[in-house]
Amino acid sequence: MSKPPLTLHLAAPRGFCAGVDRAIKIVEMALTKWGAPVYVRHEIVHNKYVVDDLRTKGAIFVEELDECPDDRPVIFSAHGVPKSVPAEATAREMIYVDATCPLVSKVHIEAERHHEAGLQIVMIGHDGHPETIGTMGQLPPGAVILVETEDDVARLEVRDASALAYVTQTTLSVDDTIGIVAALKARFPAIIGPHKEDICYATTNRQAAVKAMAPDCDAMLVVGAPNSSNSRRLVEVGARAGCEYAQLVQRADDIDWRSLTGVRSIGVTAGASAPEVLVNEVIAAIQDRYDVTINHVETAVENVEFKVPRVLRAPA
Ligand code: SF4
């Protein structure tokens, strides 16, 4: 039986960003340097495939530091941690390596700087996300107020409208954040913030590529995990930019083929924590069913790279 023709629009950039790449390298290098087991507080990046792979190499994933013994190294995830976590590790004389993405650390430093200048900080982010918890946890309780929507801004009660600053989570929707920042500036004209916002290059670039291809896609598959903020944003961006059906899939097995009945074009992209091997798996599954022509939709070229911490570069 001949396969139906299909155009597969493949977004670029997609998948791993420099922060995720570095975090995974940190765990692998820690295993080489200190041997197994190495403890990792929280999923190093939000991807089950990556976590399972590191688990087979000897990483043990825990949610809190009190689940780790004092005498084994522990890694903190790419999302960042509240200040209390390294403080506890230091008090227990543990070896720890902080895999917080440097672009998240930059937001931590910004928040601290504003706090030292006497400003109250508004953080635009998702309640309960580890990055938000980590950023808010750089400062004493109450120093940072979280807003998630423009409605939250309308309800916001601040200490002093003339002494305010804002920071953002790095993996937000670029378009939603523009609206929330505008609402903040309209209500609090003196508020200060970063030059644009703190959304990172990888989030921005992946969303831009999805926007560019969405109008040409009957359906879109975003490879990523349900707890990955930037993957979920890609699904929303695809749907808003004109693609009628956008689905988040962790692997090829998750593809809901029935929903794809009759489509003639599919867009494929991946969140910043999804490895290319899973993208290839999804492409192969599509090729099994369709006579595929691949169209590369490249809207940016990335060459960002972050160094691993010095402790891992030095001999054991
Ligand atoms: S998505 Fe952005 S902030 Fe998050 S790890 Fe990647 S580069 Fe860093």
GROMACS .gro file of C-alpha atoms and ligand atoms in nm:
model
  324
    1MET     CA    1   0.000   0.000   0.000
    2SER     CA    2   0.145   0.340  -0.089
    3LYS     CA    3   0.190   0.591   0.191
    4PRO     CA    4   0.014   0.929   0.178
    5PRO     CA    5   0.243   1.226   0.105
    6LEU     CA    6   0.329   1.456   0.393
    7THR     CA    7   0.550   1.760   0.443
    8LEU     CA    8   0.740   1.751   0.771
    9HIS     CA    9   0.846   2.097   0.880
   10LEU     CA   10   1.141   2.059   1.115
   11ALA     CA   11   1.208   2.357   1.341
   12ALA     CA   12   1.556   2.483   1.416
   13PRO     CA   13   1.670   2.562   1.673
   14ARG     CA   14   1.502   2.285   1.870
   15GLY     CA   15   1.594   2.058   2.161
   16PHE     CA   16   1.891   2.088   2.394
   17CYS     CA   17   2.008   2.433   2.499
   18ALA     CA   18   2.351   2.517   2.640
   19GLY     CA   19   2.223   2.509   3.000
   20VAL     CA   20   2.078   2.159   2.966
   21ASP     CA   21   2.385   2.032   2.784
   22ARG     CA   22   2.606   2.165   3.064
   23ALA     CA   23   2.387   2.019   3.341
   24ILE     CA   24   2.399   1.670   3.189
   25LYS     CA   25   2.775   1.698   3.138
   26ILE     CA   26   2.812   1.798   3.504
   27VAL     CA   27   2.642   1.478   3.623
   28GLU     CA   28   2.844   1.262   3.383
   29MET     CA   29   3.172   1.427   3.481
   30ALA     CA   30   3.086   1.398   3.852
   31LEU     CA   31   3.027   1.024   3.803
   32THR     CA   32   3.364   0.993   3.631
   33LYS     CA   33   3.542   1.195   3.898
   34TRP     CA   34   3.387   1.056   4.215
   35GLY     CA   35   3.232   0.727   4.095
   36ALA     CA   36   2.874   0.613   4.160
   37PRO     CA   37   2.654   0.695   4.326
   38VAL     CA   38   2.628   1.068   4.272
   39TYR     CA   39   2.312   1.226   4.410
   40VAL     CA   40   2.110   1.477   4.207
   41ARG     CA   41   1.864   1.702   4.381
   42HIS     CA   42   1.554   1.722   4.159
   43GLU     CA   43   1.542   1.601   3.796
   44ILE     CA   44   1.862   1.748   3.652
   45VAL     CA   45   1.655   1.863   3.353
   46HIS     CA   46   1.287   1.794   3.291
   47ASN     CA   47   1.317   1.486   3.071
   48LYS     CA   48   1.251   1.126   3.172
   49TYR     CA   49   1.477   0.980   2.903
   50VAL     CA   50   1.772   1.190   3.021
   51VAL     CA   51   1.704   1.113   3.387
   52ASP     CA   52   1.666   0.738   3.324
   53ASP     CA   53   1.989   0.734   3.124
   54LEU     CA   54   2.183   0.906   3.404
   55ARG     CA   55   2.024   0.670   3.656
   56THR     CA   56   2.169   0.370   3.469
   57LYS     CA   57   2.511   0.539   3.492
   58GLY     CA   58   2.486   0.569   3.870
   59ALA     CA   59   2.298   0.893   3.947
   60ILE     CA   60   2.041   0.882   4.226
   61PHE     CA   61   1.765   1.142   4.197
   62VAL     CA   62   1.612   1.283   4.514
   63GLU     CA   63   1.379   1.570   4.587
   64GLU     CA   64   1.545   1.707   4.898
   65LEU     CA   65   1.895   1.723   5.041
   66ASP     CA   66   1.799   1.530   5.355
   67GLU     CA   67   1.763   1.221   5.133
   68CYS     CA   68   2.139   1.236   5.052
   69PRO     CA   69   2.415   1.095   5.272
   70ASP     CA   70   2.683   1.342   5.387
   71ASP     CA   71   2.964   1.150   5.223
   72ARG     CA   72   2.848   1.142   4.859
   73PRO     CA   73   2.859   1.431   4.610
   74VAL     CA   74   2.533   1.602   4.522
   75ILE     CA   75   2.444   1.804   4.212
   76PHE     CA   76   2.183   2.081   4.206
   77SER     CA   77   1.962   2.090   3.896
   78ALA     CA   78   1.976   2.336   3.604
   79HIS     CA   79   1.666   2.516   3.733
   80GLY     CA   80   1.849   2.664   4.031
   81VAL     CA   81   1.798   2.621   4.404
   82PRO     CA   82   1.708   2.846   4.697
   83LYS     CA   83   2.010   2.975   4.891
   84SER     CA   84   1.918   2.752   5.184
   85VAL     CA   85   2.014   2.440   4.983
   86PRO     CA   86   2.388   2.508   4.926
   87ALA     CA   87   2.397   2.654   5.279
   88GLU     CA   88   2.274   2.321   5.419
   89ALA     CA   89   2.520   2.125   5.203
   90THR     CA   90   2.805   2.344   5.329
   91ALA     CA   91   2.696   2.298   5.690
   92ARG     CA   92   2.699   1.921   5.637
   93GLU     CA   93   3.043   1.946   5.469
   94MET     CA   94   2.909   1.777   5.157
   95ILE     CA   95   3.072   1.796   4.816
   96TYR     CA   96   2.822   1.970   4.590
   97VAL     CA   97   2.822   2.098   4.234
   98ASP     CA   98   2.571   2.358   4.128
   99ALA     CA   99   2.439   2.287   3.775
  100THR     CA  100   2.216   2.596   3.776
  101CYS     CA  101   2.215   2.737   3.423
  102PRO     CA  102   2.429   3.053   3.413
  103LEU     CA  103   2.131   3.238   3.263
  104VAL     CA  104   1.923   3.148   3.568
  105SER     CA  105   2.212   3.251   3.798
  106LYS     CA  106   2.211   3.586   3.618
  107VAL     CA  107   1.849   3.638   3.726
  108HIS     CA  108   1.942   3.543   4.084
  109ILE     CA  109   2.213   3.809   4.082
  110GLU     CA  110   1.973   4.068   3.938
  111ALA     CA  111   1.719   3.994   4.213
  112GLU     CA  112   1.984   4.024   4.483
  113ARG     CA  113   2.109   4.351   4.339
  114HIS     CA  114   1.759   4.502   4.342
  115HIS     CA  115   1.702   4.379   4.696
  116GLU     CA  116   2.026   4.534   4.816
  117ALA     CA  117   1.916   4.862   4.656
  118GLY     CA  118   1.604   4.851   4.873
  119LEU     CA  119   1.359   4.757   4.597
  120GLN     CA  120   1.072   4.515   4.633
  121ILE     CA  121   1.081   4.254   4.357
  122VAL     CA  122   0.800   4.125   4.140
  123MET     CA  123   0.879   3.794   3.975
  124ILE     CA  124   0.688   3.691   3.663
  125GLY     CA  125   0.686   3.312   3.671
  126HIS     CA  126   0.491   2.993   3.728
  127ASP     CA  127   0.396   2.913   4.085
  128GLY     CA  128   0.563   2.593   4.206
  129HIS     CA  129   0.813   2.565   3.918
  130PRO     CA  130   1.161   2.482   4.055
  131GLU     CA  131   1.315   2.783   3.882
  132THR     CA  132   1.064   3.019   4.046
  133ILE     CA  133   1.123   2.854   4.385
  134GLY     CA  134   1.499   2.887   4.333
  135THR     CA  135   1.489   3.253   4.230
  136MET     CA  136   1.250   3.355   4.507
  137GLY     CA  137   1.465   3.156   4.748
  138GLN     CA  138   1.766   3.380   4.685
  139LEU     CA  139   1.607   3.639   4.912
  140PRO     CA  140   1.433   3.635   5.249
  141PRO     CA  141   1.067   3.527   5.254
  142GLY     CA  142   0.838   3.807   5.140
  143ALA     CA  143   1.106   3.999   4.946
  144VAL     CA  144   0.974   3.871   4.612
  145ILE     CA  145   0.608   3.868   4.503
  146LEU     CA  146   0.507   3.627   4.229
  147VAL     CA  147   0.271   3.719   3.945
  148GLU     CA  148   0.159   3.476   3.677
  149THR     CA  149  -0.093   3.680   3.476
  150GLU     CA  150  -0.204   4.033   3.392
  151ASP     CA  151  -0.494   3.981   3.636
  152ASP     CA  152  -0.241   3.916   3.912
  153VAL     CA  153  -0.079   4.250   3.826
  154ALA     CA  154  -0.416   4.427   3.860
  155ARG     CA  155  -0.455   4.280   4.211
  156LEU     CA  156  -0.097   4.340   4.321
  157GLU     CA  157  -0.039   4.519   4.651
  158VAL     CA  158   0.312   4.657   4.691
  159ARG     CA  159   0.506   4.819   4.973
  160ASP     CA  160   0.607   5.131   4.778
  161ALA     CA  161   0.514   5.184   4.412
  162SER     CA  162   0.824   5.398   4.362
  163ALA     CA  163   1.066   5.126   4.478
  164LEU     CA  164   0.994   4.824   4.260
  165ALA     CA  165   1.183   4.600   4.021
  166TYR     CA  166   1.083   4.294   3.824
  167VAL     CA  167   1.255   3.976   3.708
  168THR     CA  168   1.116   3.686   3.505
  169GLN     CA  169   1.147   3.311   3.478
  170THR     CA  170   1.367   3.222   3.179
  171THR     CA  171   1.124   2.984   3.007
  172LEU     CA  172   0.805   3.189   2.975
  173SER     CA  173   0.598   3.266   2.667
  174VAL     CA  174   0.762   3.570   2.507
  175ASP     CA  175   0.424   3.713   2.401
  176ASP     CA  176   0.248   3.662   2.735
  177THR     CA  177   0.539   3.818   2.918
  178ILE     CA  178   0.531   4.130   2.700
  179GLY     CA  179   0.169   4.176   2.812
  180ILE     CA  180   0.247   4.122   3.181
  181VAL     CA  181   0.545   4.359   3.171
  182ALA     CA  182   0.328   4.622   2.998
  183ALA     CA  183   0.064   4.582   3.270
  184LEU     CA  184   0.330   4.623   3.540
  185LYS     CA  185   0.469   4.937   3.374
  186ALA     CA  186   0.119   5.082   3.331
  187ARG     CA  187   0.036   5.034   3.701
  188PHE     CA  188   0.383   5.111   3.837
  189PRO     CA  189   0.559   5.351   3.595
  190ALA     CA  190   0.870   5.366   3.815
  191ILE     CA  191   0.927   4.989   3.811
  192ILE     CA  192   1.267   4.890   3.680
  193GLY     CA  193   1.364   4.568   3.507
  194PRO     CA  194   1.601   4.406   3.264
  195HIS     CA  195   1.659   4.561   2.922
  196LYS     CA  196   1.410   4.318   2.758
  197GLU     CA  197   1.308   4.047   3.001
  198ASP     CA  198   1.494   3.750   3.145
  199ILE     CA  199   1.357   3.496   2.898
  200CYS     CA  200   1.664   3.314   2.769
  201TYR     CA  201   1.793   3.292   2.413
  202ALA     CA  202   1.694   2.925   2.384
  203THR     CA  203   1.332   2.981   2.486
  204THR     CA  204   1.309   3.284   2.255
  205ASN     CA  205   1.463   3.106   1.956
  206ARG     CA  206   1.251   2.790   1.992
  207GLN     CA  207   0.932   2.995   2.014
  208ALA     CA  208   1.031   3.205   1.711
  209ALA     CA  209   1.094   2.892   1.499
  210VAL     CA  210   0.755   2.749   1.599
  211LYS     CA  211   0.583   3.076   1.512
  212ALA     CA  212   0.748   3.077   1.169
  213MET     CA  213   0.638   2.726   1.078
  214ALA     CA  214   0.297   2.709   1.253
  215PRO     CA  215   0.089   2.871   0.977
  216ASP     CA  216   0.212   2.600   0.732
  217CYS     CA  217   0.139   2.308   0.965
  218ASP     CA  218  -0.189   2.115   0.985
  219ALA     CA  219  -0.053   1.966   1.308
  220MET     CA  220   0.247   2.011   1.532
  221LEU     CA  221   0.429   1.769   1.760
  222VAL     CA  222   0.643   1.914   2.037
  223VAL     CA  223   0.884   1.662   2.185
  224GLY     CA  224   0.911   1.733   2.555
  225ALA     CA  225   0.800   1.648   2.905
  226PRO     CA  226   0.470   1.756   3.064
  227ASN     CA  227   0.663   1.927   3.347
  228SER     CA  228   0.892   2.114   3.106
  229SER     CA  229   0.783   2.478   3.106
  230ASN     CA  230   0.948   2.570   2.777
  231SER     CA  231   0.805   2.262   2.598
  232ARG     CA  232   0.453   2.346   2.712
  233ARG     CA  233   0.498   2.703   2.597
  234LEU     CA  234   0.594   2.573   2.249
  235VAL     CA  235   0.260   2.389   2.226
  236GLU     CA  236   0.074   2.711   2.319
  237VAL     CA  237   0.280   2.924   2.080
  238GLY     CA  238   0.216   2.677   1.793
  239ALA     CA  239  -0.159   2.676   1.854
  240ARG     CA  240  -0.177   3.055   1.880
  241ALA     CA  241   0.035   3.108   1.569
  242GLY     CA  242  -0.215   2.925   1.352
  243CYS     CA  243  -0.156   2.551   1.382
  244GLU     CA  244  -0.493   2.392   1.460
  245TYR     CA  245  -0.359   2.088   1.643
  246ALA     CA  246  -0.049   2.096   1.861
  247GLN     CA  247   0.043   1.803   2.084
  248LEU     CA  248   0.315   1.749   2.344
  249VAL     CA  249   0.474   1.404   2.311
  250GLN     CA  250   0.744   1.252   2.526
  251ARG     CA  251   0.822   0.982   2.271
  252ALA     CA  252   0.687   0.841   1.943
  253ASP     CA  253   0.455   0.607   2.138
  254ASP     CA  254   0.261   0.910   2.264
  255ILE     CA  255   0.161   1.029   1.917
  256ASP     CA  256  -0.217   1.029   1.884
  257TRP     CA  257  -0.236   0.914   1.521
  258ARG     CA  258  -0.616   0.939   1.511
  259SER     CA  259  -0.595   1.313   1.566
  260LEU     CA  260  -0.358   1.335   1.270
  261THR     CA  261  -0.600   1.170   1.025
  262GLY     CA  262  -0.603   1.360   0.696
  263VAL     CA  263  -0.317   1.599   0.775
  264ARG     CA  264  -0.080   1.685   0.491
  265SER     CA  265   0.183   1.869   0.695
  266ILE     CA  266   0.325   1.820   1.043
  267GLY     CA  267   0.563   2.050   1.228
  268VAL     CA  268   0.814   1.893   1.465
  269THR     CA  269   1.010   2.070   1.735
  270ALA     CA  270   1.149   1.990   2.080
  271GLY     CA  271   1.177   2.167   2.413
  272ALA     CA  272   1.517   2.265   2.550
  273SER     CA  273   1.541   1.953   2.768
  274ALA     CA  274   1.447   1.700   2.496
  275PRO     CA  275   1.733   1.505   2.336
  276GLU     CA  276   1.764   1.479   1.958
  277VAL     CA  277   1.739   1.099   1.977
  278LEU     CA  278   1.372   1.139   2.072
  279VAL     CA  279   1.313   1.383   1.785
  280ASN     CA  280   1.462   1.127   1.548
  281GLU     CA  281   1.235   0.860   1.695
  282VAL     CA  282   0.929   1.080   1.625
  283ILE     CA  283   1.049   1.155   1.270
  284ALA     CA  284   1.102   0.782   1.205
  285ALA     CA  285   0.751   0.703   1.330
  286ILE     CA  286   0.605   0.963   1.093
  287GLN     CA  287   0.814   0.825   0.806
  288ASP     CA  288   0.674   0.477   0.877
  289ARG     CA  289   0.325   0.602   0.796
  290TYR     CA  290   0.378   0.876   0.540
  291ASP     CA  291   0.583   0.948   0.231
  292VAL     CA  292   0.771   1.234   0.395
  293THR     CA  293   0.937   1.540   0.246
  294ILE     CA  294   1.138   1.724   0.510
  295ASN     CA  295   1.143   2.104   0.509
  296HIS     CA  296   1.392   2.262   0.750
  297VAL     CA  297   1.260   2.583   0.907
  298GLU     CA  298   1.567   2.750   1.052
  299THR     CA  299   1.515   3.090   1.210
  300ALA     CA  300   1.839   3.119   1.409
  301VAL     CA  301   2.178   2.954   1.450
  302GLU     CA  302   2.293   2.895   1.807
  303ASN     CA  303   2.652   2.863   1.920
  304VAL     CA  304   2.618   2.924   2.293
  305GLU     CA  305   2.827   2.702   2.519
  306PHE     CA  306   2.873   2.714   2.897
  307LYS     CA  307   3.178   2.582   3.080
  308VAL     CA  308   3.133   2.325   3.357
  309PRO     CA  309   3.240   2.434   3.709
  310ARG     CA  310   3.613   2.432   3.775
  311VAL     CA  311   3.593   2.154   4.037
  312LEU     CA  312   3.505   1.910   3.759
  313ARG     CA  313   3.783   2.027   3.531
  314ALA     CA  314   4.047   1.965   3.799
  315PRO     CA  315   4.186   1.614   3.852
  316ALA     CA  316   4.029   1.408   4.136
  317SF4     S1  317   1.616   2.695   2.881
  317SF4    FE1  318   1.748   2.877   2.892
  317SF4     S2  319   1.769   2.923   3.109
  317SF4    FE2  320   1.690   2.712   3.092
  317SF4     S3  321   1.871   2.584   3.095
  317SF4    FE3  322   1.830   2.629   2.881
  317SF4     S4  323   1.955   2.812   2.833
  317SF4    FE4  324   1.940   2.793   3.055
   0.00000   0.00000   0.00000
